[in-house]
């Protein structure tokens, strides 16, 4: 079951996350394609967000290698339950200080 309304854009989700986390809305935001997925980088690595479907472990490892302060994914965006379960372990190994969440 999708917990996000179907009319919400990735930008809508990003700004909701920024507000929820208290991140300054005036920080620079860039969108980059990483392994075929659209990823937002807020103030370089202050927040990294990917709301695409089909998030793989390779993408998770790539984002973890960049050592962001915070990272957020769409809860049902992972390619499998195994990848979803392993996200925190991957970040714990590659970027232990990253705050990992999903919406």
Short mmCIF file of N, CA, C and O in Angstrom, two decimals:
data_model
loop_
_atom_site.label_atom_id
_atom_site.label_comp_id
_atom_site.label_asym_id
_atom_site.label_seq_id
_atom_site.Cartn_x
_atom_site.Cartn_y
_atom_site.Cartn_z
N UNK A 1 0.84 -1.18 0.00
CA UNK A 1 0.00 0.00 0.00
C UNK A 1 0.88 1.24 0.00
O UNK A 1 1.83 1.32 0.78
N UNK A 2 0.58 2.17 -0.87
CA UNK A 2 1.36 3.40 -0.96
C UNK A 2 0.82 4.40 0.05
O UNK A 2 -0.36 4.73 0.04
N UNK A 3 1.69 4.89 0.91
CA UNK A 3 1.29 5.84 1.94
C UNK A 3 1.39 7.29 1.47
O UNK A 3 1.17 8.20 2.24
N UNK A 4 1.73 7.49 0.20
CA UNK A 4 1.88 8.84 -0.35
C UNK A 4 0.82 9.04 -1.42
O UNK A 4 0.62 8.18 -2.28
N UNK A 5 0.16 10.18 -1.35
CA UNK A 5 -0.87 10.48 -2.33
C UNK A 5 -0.30 10.45 -3.74
O UNK A 5 0.81 10.92 -3.98
N UNK A 6 -1.05 9.89 -4.69
CA UNK A 6 -0.52 9.73 -6.06
C UNK A 6 -0.21 11.04 -6.77
O UNK A 6 0.58 11.06 -7.70
N UNK A 7 -0.80 12.15 -6.35
CA UNK A 7 -0.55 13.42 -7.03
C UNK A 7 0.66 14.17 -6.49
O UNK A 7 0.98 15.26 -6.95
N UNK A 8 1.39 13.60 -5.54
CA UNK A 8 2.57 14.25 -4.97
C UNK A 8 3.78 14.03 -5.88
O UNK A 8 4.08 12.91 -6.28
N UNK A 9 4.47 15.10 -6.21
CA UNK A 9 5.67 15.02 -7.04
C UNK A 9 6.88 14.77 -6.14
O UNK A 9 6.81 15.00 -4.92
N UNK A 10 7.99 14.35 -6.72
CA UNK A 10 9.21 14.21 -5.92
C UNK A 10 9.62 15.51 -5.23
O UNK A 10 10.09 15.51 -4.10
N UNK A 11 9.38 16.63 -5.91
CA UNK A 11 9.70 17.93 -5.31
C UNK A 11 8.81 18.20 -4.08
O UNK A 11 9.28 18.73 -3.08
N UNK A 12 7.52 17.84 -4.17
CA UNK A 12 6.62 17.97 -3.02
C UNK A 12 7.17 17.18 -1.84
O UNK A 12 7.20 17.67 -0.71
N UNK A 13 7.56 15.95 -2.10
CA UNK A 13 8.08 15.09 -1.04
C UNK A 13 9.36 15.67 -0.45
O UNK A 13 9.55 15.68 0.77
N UNK A 14 10.25 16.19 -1.32
CA UNK A 14 11.49 16.78 -0.85
C UNK A 14 11.23 17.95 0.09
O UNK A 14 11.81 18.02 1.18
N UNK A 15 10.35 18.85 -0.32
CA UNK A 15 10.10 20.03 0.52
C UNK A 15 9.41 19.65 1.82
O UNK A 15 9.64 20.26 2.86
N UNK A 16 8.58 18.61 1.81
CA UNK A 16 7.97 18.14 3.05
C UNK A 16 9.05 17.59 4.00
O UNK A 16 9.03 17.86 5.19
N UNK A 17 10.00 16.85 3.45
CA UNK A 17 11.11 16.32 4.26
C UNK A 17 11.95 17.46 4.82
O UNK A 17 12.34 17.45 5.99
N UNK A 18 12.23 18.47 3.99
CA UNK A 18 13.01 19.61 4.45
C UNK A 18 12.33 20.30 5.62
O UNK A 18 12.96 20.64 6.63
N UNK A 19 11.02 20.50 5.51
CA UNK A 19 10.25 21.14 6.59
C UNK A 19 10.26 20.25 7.84
O UNK A 19 10.52 20.73 8.94
N UNK A 20 10.01 18.96 7.66
CA UNK A 20 9.96 18.04 8.80
C UNK A 20 11.29 17.99 9.54
O UNK A 20 11.31 17.88 10.77
N UNK A 21 12.40 18.04 8.81
CA UNK A 21 13.71 17.96 9.44
C UNK A 21 14.25 19.32 9.86
O UNK A 21 15.31 19.42 10.43
N UNK A 22 13.53 20.38 9.53
CA UNK A 22 13.98 21.71 9.90
C UNK A 22 15.17 22.20 9.09
O UNK A 22 15.96 23.01 9.57
N UNK A 23 15.29 21.72 7.87
CA UNK A 23 16.38 22.13 7.00
C UNK A 23 15.98 23.44 6.32
O UNK A 23 14.85 23.61 5.87
N UNK A 24 16.92 24.35 6.24
CA UNK A 24 16.70 25.66 5.63
C UNK A 24 16.27 25.50 4.17
O UNK A 24 16.97 24.87 3.37
N UNK A 25 15.12 26.05 3.83
CA UNK A 25 14.57 25.91 2.48
C UNK A 25 15.33 26.72 1.43
O UNK A 25 15.09 26.57 0.23
N UNK A 26 16.24 27.59 1.87
CA UNK A 26 16.99 28.40 0.92
C UNK A 26 18.33 27.76 0.53
O UNK A 26 19.06 28.33 -0.28
N UNK A 27 18.64 26.59 1.08
CA UNK A 27 19.89 25.92 0.72
C UNK A 27 19.84 25.47 -0.74
O UNK A 27 18.78 25.17 -1.27
N UNK A 28 21.00 25.41 -1.39
CA UNK A 28 21.01 24.98 -2.80
C UNK A 28 20.60 23.51 -2.94
O UNK A 28 21.00 22.67 -2.15
N UNK A 29 19.79 23.25 -3.96
CA UNK A 29 19.31 21.90 -4.24
C UNK A 29 19.66 21.58 -5.69
O UNK A 29 19.41 22.37 -6.59
N UNK A 30 20.24 20.40 -5.88
CA UNK A 30 20.49 19.96 -7.25
C UNK A 30 19.96 18.54 -7.41
O UNK A 30 19.93 17.77 -6.46
N UNK A 31 19.53 18.26 -8.61
CA UNK A 31 19.01 16.94 -8.94
C UNK A 31 20.02 16.28 -9.86
O UNK A 31 20.49 16.89 -10.82
N UNK A 32 20.37 15.03 -9.54
CA UNK A 32 21.38 14.31 -10.31
C UNK A 32 20.89 12.90 -10.58
O UNK A 32 20.23 12.29 -9.72
N UNK A 33 21.20 12.37 -11.74
CA UNK A 33 20.89 10.97 -12.04
C UNK A 33 22.04 10.12 -11.49
O UNK A 33 23.20 10.33 -11.84
N UNK A 34 21.70 9.20 -10.59
CA UNK A 34 22.68 8.30 -10.01
C UNK A 34 22.20 6.87 -10.28
O UNK A 34 21.12 6.49 -9.81
N UNK A 35 22.96 6.14 -11.06
CA UNK A 35 22.60 4.77 -11.44
C UNK A 35 21.17 4.69 -11.98
O UNK A 35 20.41 3.78 -11.65
N UNK A 36 20.80 5.70 -12.76
CA UNK A 36 19.50 5.70 -13.41
C UNK A 36 18.35 6.19 -12.55
O UNK A 36 17.20 6.19 -13.00
N UNK A 37 18.62 6.63 -11.34
CA UNK A 37 17.57 7.14 -10.45
C UNK A 37 17.79 8.63 -10.21
O UNK A 37 18.91 9.12 -10.18
N UNK A 38 16.70 9.34 -10.00
CA UNK A 38 16.74 10.76 -9.72
C UNK A 38 17.00 10.97 -8.23
O UNK A 38 16.22 10.50 -7.39
N UNK A 39 18.09 11.67 -7.92
CA UNK A 39 18.48 11.89 -6.53
C UNK A 39 18.66 13.39 -6.30
O UNK A 39 19.29 14.08 -7.10
N UNK A 40 18.08 13.88 -5.21
CA UNK A 40 18.23 15.28 -4.82
C UNK A 40 19.38 15.40 -3.82
O UNK A 40 19.47 14.61 -2.87
N UNK A 41 20.21 16.42 -4.01
CA UNK A 41 21.29 16.74 -3.08
C UNK A 41 21.04 18.15 -2.56
O UNK A 41 21.05 19.10 -3.34
N UNK A 42 20.80 18.27 -1.28
CA UNK A 42 20.54 19.56 -0.65
C UNK A 42 21.82 20.01 0.03
O UNK A 42 22.34 19.28 0.90
N UNK A 43 22.32 21.18 -0.35
CA UNK A 43 23.56 21.73 0.20
C UNK A 43 24.66 20.67 0.12
O UNK A 43 25.30 20.35 1.12
N UNK A 44 24.85 20.14 -1.08
CA UNK A 44 25.78 19.04 -1.37
C UNK A 44 25.38 17.77 -0.63
O UNK A 44 24.68 16.96 -1.17
N UNK A 45 25.79 17.60 0.63
CA UNK A 45 25.52 16.36 1.35
C UNK A 45 24.79 16.57 2.67
O UNK A 45 24.81 15.69 3.53
N UNK A 46 24.14 17.72 2.84
CA UNK A 46 23.37 17.92 4.08
C UNK A 46 22.17 16.98 4.09
O UNK A 46 21.79 16.44 5.14
N UNK A 47 21.57 16.78 2.93
CA UNK A 47 20.44 15.86 2.79
C UNK A 47 20.47 15.28 1.38
O UNK A 47 20.62 16.02 0.41
N UNK A 48 20.34 13.97 1.30
CA UNK A 48 20.24 13.29 0.01
C UNK A 48 18.90 12.55 0.01
O UNK A 48 18.56 11.89 0.99
N UNK A 49 18.13 12.71 -1.07
CA UNK A 49 16.80 12.11 -1.12
C UNK A 49 16.57 11.45 -2.47
O UNK A 49 16.87 12.03 -3.52
N UNK A 50 16.03 10.23 -2.42
CA UNK A 50 15.63 9.52 -3.63
C UNK A 50 14.23 8.97 -3.40
O UNK A 50 14.02 8.16 -2.49
N UNK A 51 13.29 9.42 -4.21
CA UNK A 51 11.90 8.99 -4.07
C UNK A 51 11.46 8.09 -5.23
O UNK A 51 10.29 7.78 -5.36
N UNK A 52 12.41 7.68 -6.06
CA UNK A 52 12.10 6.80 -7.19
C UNK A 52 11.78 5.39 -6.71
O UNK A 52 12.21 4.97 -5.64
N UNK A 53 11.07 4.65 -7.55
CA UNK A 53 10.84 3.24 -7.29
C UNK A 53 12.02 2.45 -7.84
O UNK A 53 12.76 2.93 -8.69
N UNK A 54 12.20 1.24 -7.33
CA UNK A 54 13.25 0.37 -7.83
C UNK A 54 14.63 0.66 -7.29
O UNK A 54 15.63 0.40 -7.97
N UNK A 55 14.72 1.21 -6.08
CA UNK A 55 16.02 1.50 -5.46
C UNK A 55 16.74 0.18 -5.17
O UNK A 55 16.19 -0.70 -4.51
N UNK A 56 17.96 0.07 -5.67
CA UNK A 56 18.75 -1.16 -5.52
C UNK A 56 19.81 -0.99 -4.44
O UNK A 56 20.11 0.13 -4.01
N UNK A 57 20.40 -2.10 -4.05
CA UNK A 57 21.49 -2.05 -3.07
C UNK A 57 22.69 -1.30 -3.63
O UNK A 57 23.40 -0.62 -2.89
N UNK A 58 22.92 -1.39 -4.94
CA UNK A 58 24.02 -0.67 -5.57
C UNK A 58 23.83 0.84 -5.41
O UNK A 58 24.78 1.56 -5.12
N UNK A 59 22.60 1.32 -5.59
CA UNK A 59 22.33 2.74 -5.41
C UNK A 59 22.54 3.14 -3.95
O UNK A 59 23.14 4.18 -3.66
N UNK A 60 22.06 2.31 -3.04
CA UNK A 60 22.22 2.60 -1.61
C UNK A 60 23.71 2.71 -1.27
O UNK A 60 24.14 3.64 -0.58
N UNK A 61 24.51 1.79 -1.78
CA UNK A 61 25.96 1.82 -1.51
C UNK A 61 26.61 3.06 -2.12
O UNK A 61 27.48 3.67 -1.50
N UNK A 62 26.18 3.43 -3.31
CA UNK A 62 26.73 4.63 -3.96
C UNK A 62 26.42 5.87 -3.13
O UNK A 62 27.29 6.71 -2.91
N UNK A 63 25.18 5.99 -2.66
CA UNK A 63 24.82 7.16 -1.86
C UNK A 63 25.54 7.13 -0.51
O UNK A 63 25.99 8.18 -0.03
N UNK A 64 25.67 5.97 0.09
CA UNK A 64 26.37 5.85 1.37
C UNK A 64 27.85 6.24 1.22
O UNK A 64 28.43 6.86 2.13
N UNK A 65 28.44 5.93 0.08
CA UNK A 65 29.86 6.27 -0.13
C UNK A 65 30.09 7.78 -0.17
O UNK A 65 31.20 8.24 0.06
N UNK A 66 29.04 8.54 -0.40
CA UNK A 66 29.14 10.01 -0.42
C UNK A 66 29.02 10.61 0.97
O UNK A 66 29.15 11.82 1.15
N UNK A 67 28.73 9.79 1.97
CA UNK A 67 28.66 10.16 3.38
C UNK A 67 27.78 11.39 3.66
O UNK A 67 28.24 12.37 4.25
N UNK A 68 26.51 11.33 3.27
CA UNK A 68 25.62 12.46 3.57
C UNK A 68 25.29 12.54 5.06
O UNK A 68 25.39 11.54 5.78
N UNK A 69 24.90 13.72 5.52
CA UNK A 69 24.46 13.86 6.91
C UNK A 69 23.14 13.14 7.13
O UNK A 69 22.92 12.50 8.15
N UNK A 70 22.24 13.27 6.13
CA UNK A 70 20.92 12.64 6.20
C UNK A 70 20.56 12.09 4.83
O UNK A 70 20.94 12.66 3.82
N UNK A 71 19.81 10.99 4.84
CA UNK A 71 19.34 10.41 3.59
C UNK A 71 17.90 9.93 3.80
O UNK A 71 17.56 9.47 4.89
N UNK A 72 17.10 10.09 2.77
CA UNK A 72 15.70 9.66 2.87
C UNK A 72 15.29 8.98 1.56
O UNK A 72 15.69 9.40 0.47
N UNK A 73 14.52 7.90 1.72
CA UNK A 73 14.00 7.14 0.59
C UNK A 73 12.48 7.03 0.74
O UNK A 73 11.95 7.19 1.83
N UNK A 74 11.84 6.70 -0.34
CA UNK A 74 10.41 6.37 -0.31
C UNK A 74 10.27 4.96 0.28
O UNK A 74 10.99 4.05 -0.15
N UNK A 75 9.41 4.78 1.24
CA UNK A 75 9.30 3.51 1.97
C UNK A 75 9.05 2.33 1.04
O UNK A 75 9.63 1.27 1.22
N UNK A 76 8.22 2.52 0.04
CA UNK A 76 7.93 1.40 -0.88
C UNK A 76 8.73 1.52 -2.18
O UNK A 76 8.39 0.90 -3.18
N UNK A 77 9.81 2.27 -2.14
CA UNK A 77 10.62 2.50 -3.34
C UNK A 77 11.71 1.48 -3.59
O UNK A 77 12.38 1.53 -4.61
N UNK A 78 11.89 0.56 -2.67
CA UNK A 78 12.99 -0.40 -2.81
C UNK A 78 12.59 -1.54 -3.73
O UNK A 78 11.44 -1.96 -3.76
N UNK A 79 13.57 -2.08 -4.43
CA UNK A 79 13.33 -3.14 -5.38
C UNK A 79 12.87 -4.43 -4.68
O UNK A 79 12.15 -5.22 -5.27
N UNK A 80 13.27 -4.60 -3.41
CA UNK A 80 12.85 -5.78 -2.65
C UNK A 80 12.88 -5.47 -1.16
O UNK A 80 13.49 -4.49 -0.73
N UNK A 81 12.23 -6.32 -0.39
CA UNK A 81 12.25 -6.16 1.07
C UNK A 81 13.66 -6.34 1.61
O UNK A 81 14.04 -5.71 2.59
N UNK A 82 14.45 -7.21 0.99
CA UNK A 82 15.82 -7.44 1.44
C UNK A 82 16.66 -6.16 1.34
O UNK A 82 17.42 -5.83 2.25
N UNK A 83 16.49 -5.42 0.24
CA UNK A 83 17.23 -4.16 0.08
C UNK A 83 16.78 -3.17 1.14
O UNK A 83 17.61 -2.51 1.77
N UNK A 84 15.48 -3.09 1.37
CA UNK A 84 14.95 -2.17 2.38
C UNK A 84 15.53 -2.48 3.76
O UNK A 84 15.92 -1.58 4.50
N UNK A 85 15.62 -3.77 4.09
CA UNK A 85 16.15 -4.18 5.38
C UNK A 85 17.64 -3.87 5.48
O UNK A 85 18.13 -3.47 6.54
N UNK A 86 18.37 -4.01 4.38
CA UNK A 86 19.82 -3.82 4.40
C UNK A 86 20.28 -2.37 4.36
O UNK A 86 21.46 -2.10 4.58
N UNK A 87 19.39 -1.44 4.08
CA UNK A 87 19.78 -0.03 3.96
C UNK A 87 20.53 0.46 5.20
O UNK A 87 21.61 1.04 5.09
N UNK A 88 19.97 0.24 6.36
CA UNK A 88 20.62 0.73 7.58
C UNK A 88 21.97 0.06 7.80
O UNK A 88 22.92 0.72 8.24
N UNK A 89 22.09 -1.22 7.47
CA UNK A 89 23.38 -1.92 7.62
C UNK A 89 24.42 -1.33 6.67
O UNK A 89 25.57 -1.14 7.05
N UNK A 90 24.03 -1.07 5.44
CA UNK A 90 24.95 -0.49 4.47
C UNK A 90 25.45 0.86 4.96
O UNK A 90 26.66 1.13 4.95
N UNK A 91 24.53 1.71 5.42
CA UNK A 91 24.96 3.02 5.92
C UNK A 91 25.77 2.90 7.20
O UNK A 91 26.72 3.65 7.40
N UNK A 92 25.45 1.95 8.05
CA UNK A 92 26.22 1.75 9.28
C UNK A 92 27.67 1.40 8.96
O UNK A 92 28.59 1.83 9.64
N UNK A 93 27.87 0.65 7.88
CA UNK A 93 29.23 0.26 7.49
C UNK A 93 29.97 1.36 6.74
O UNK A 93 31.14 1.62 7.01
N UNK A 94 29.30 2.00 5.78
CA UNK A 94 29.96 2.96 4.90
C UNK A 94 29.89 4.40 5.36
O UNK A 94 30.75 5.21 5.01
N UNK A 95 28.86 4.75 6.11
CA UNK A 95 28.67 6.13 6.56
C UNK A 95 27.91 6.12 7.88
O UNK A 95 26.72 6.46 7.94
N UNK A 96 28.57 5.72 8.96
CA UNK A 96 27.88 5.49 10.23
C UNK A 96 27.22 6.73 10.84
O UNK A 96 26.29 6.60 11.64
N UNK A 97 27.62 7.91 10.46
CA UNK A 97 27.02 9.11 11.05
C UNK A 97 25.78 9.60 10.30
O UNK A 97 25.12 10.55 10.72
N UNK A 98 25.42 8.95 9.20
CA UNK A 98 24.25 9.35 8.41
C UNK A 98 22.96 8.97 9.10
O UNK A 98 22.79 7.84 9.56
N UNK A 99 22.03 9.92 9.16
CA UNK A 99 20.68 9.67 9.68
C UNK A 99 19.85 9.16 8.51
O UNK A 99 19.64 9.87 7.53
N UNK A 100 19.38 7.91 8.59
CA UNK A 100 18.66 7.26 7.49
C UNK A 100 17.19 7.18 7.84
O UNK A 100 16.82 6.72 8.92
N UNK A 101 16.34 7.61 6.90
CA UNK A 101 14.88 7.51 7.09
C UNK A 101 14.20 7.16 5.79
O UNK A 101 14.74 7.30 4.71
N UNK A 102 12.97 6.70 5.93
CA UNK A 102 12.12 6.50 4.76
C UNK A 102 10.74 7.06 5.06
O UNK A 102 10.33 7.11 6.21
N UNK A 103 10.09 7.53 4.00
CA UNK A 103 8.74 8.09 4.17
C UNK A 103 7.75 7.27 3.40
O UNK A 103 8.09 6.54 2.50
#
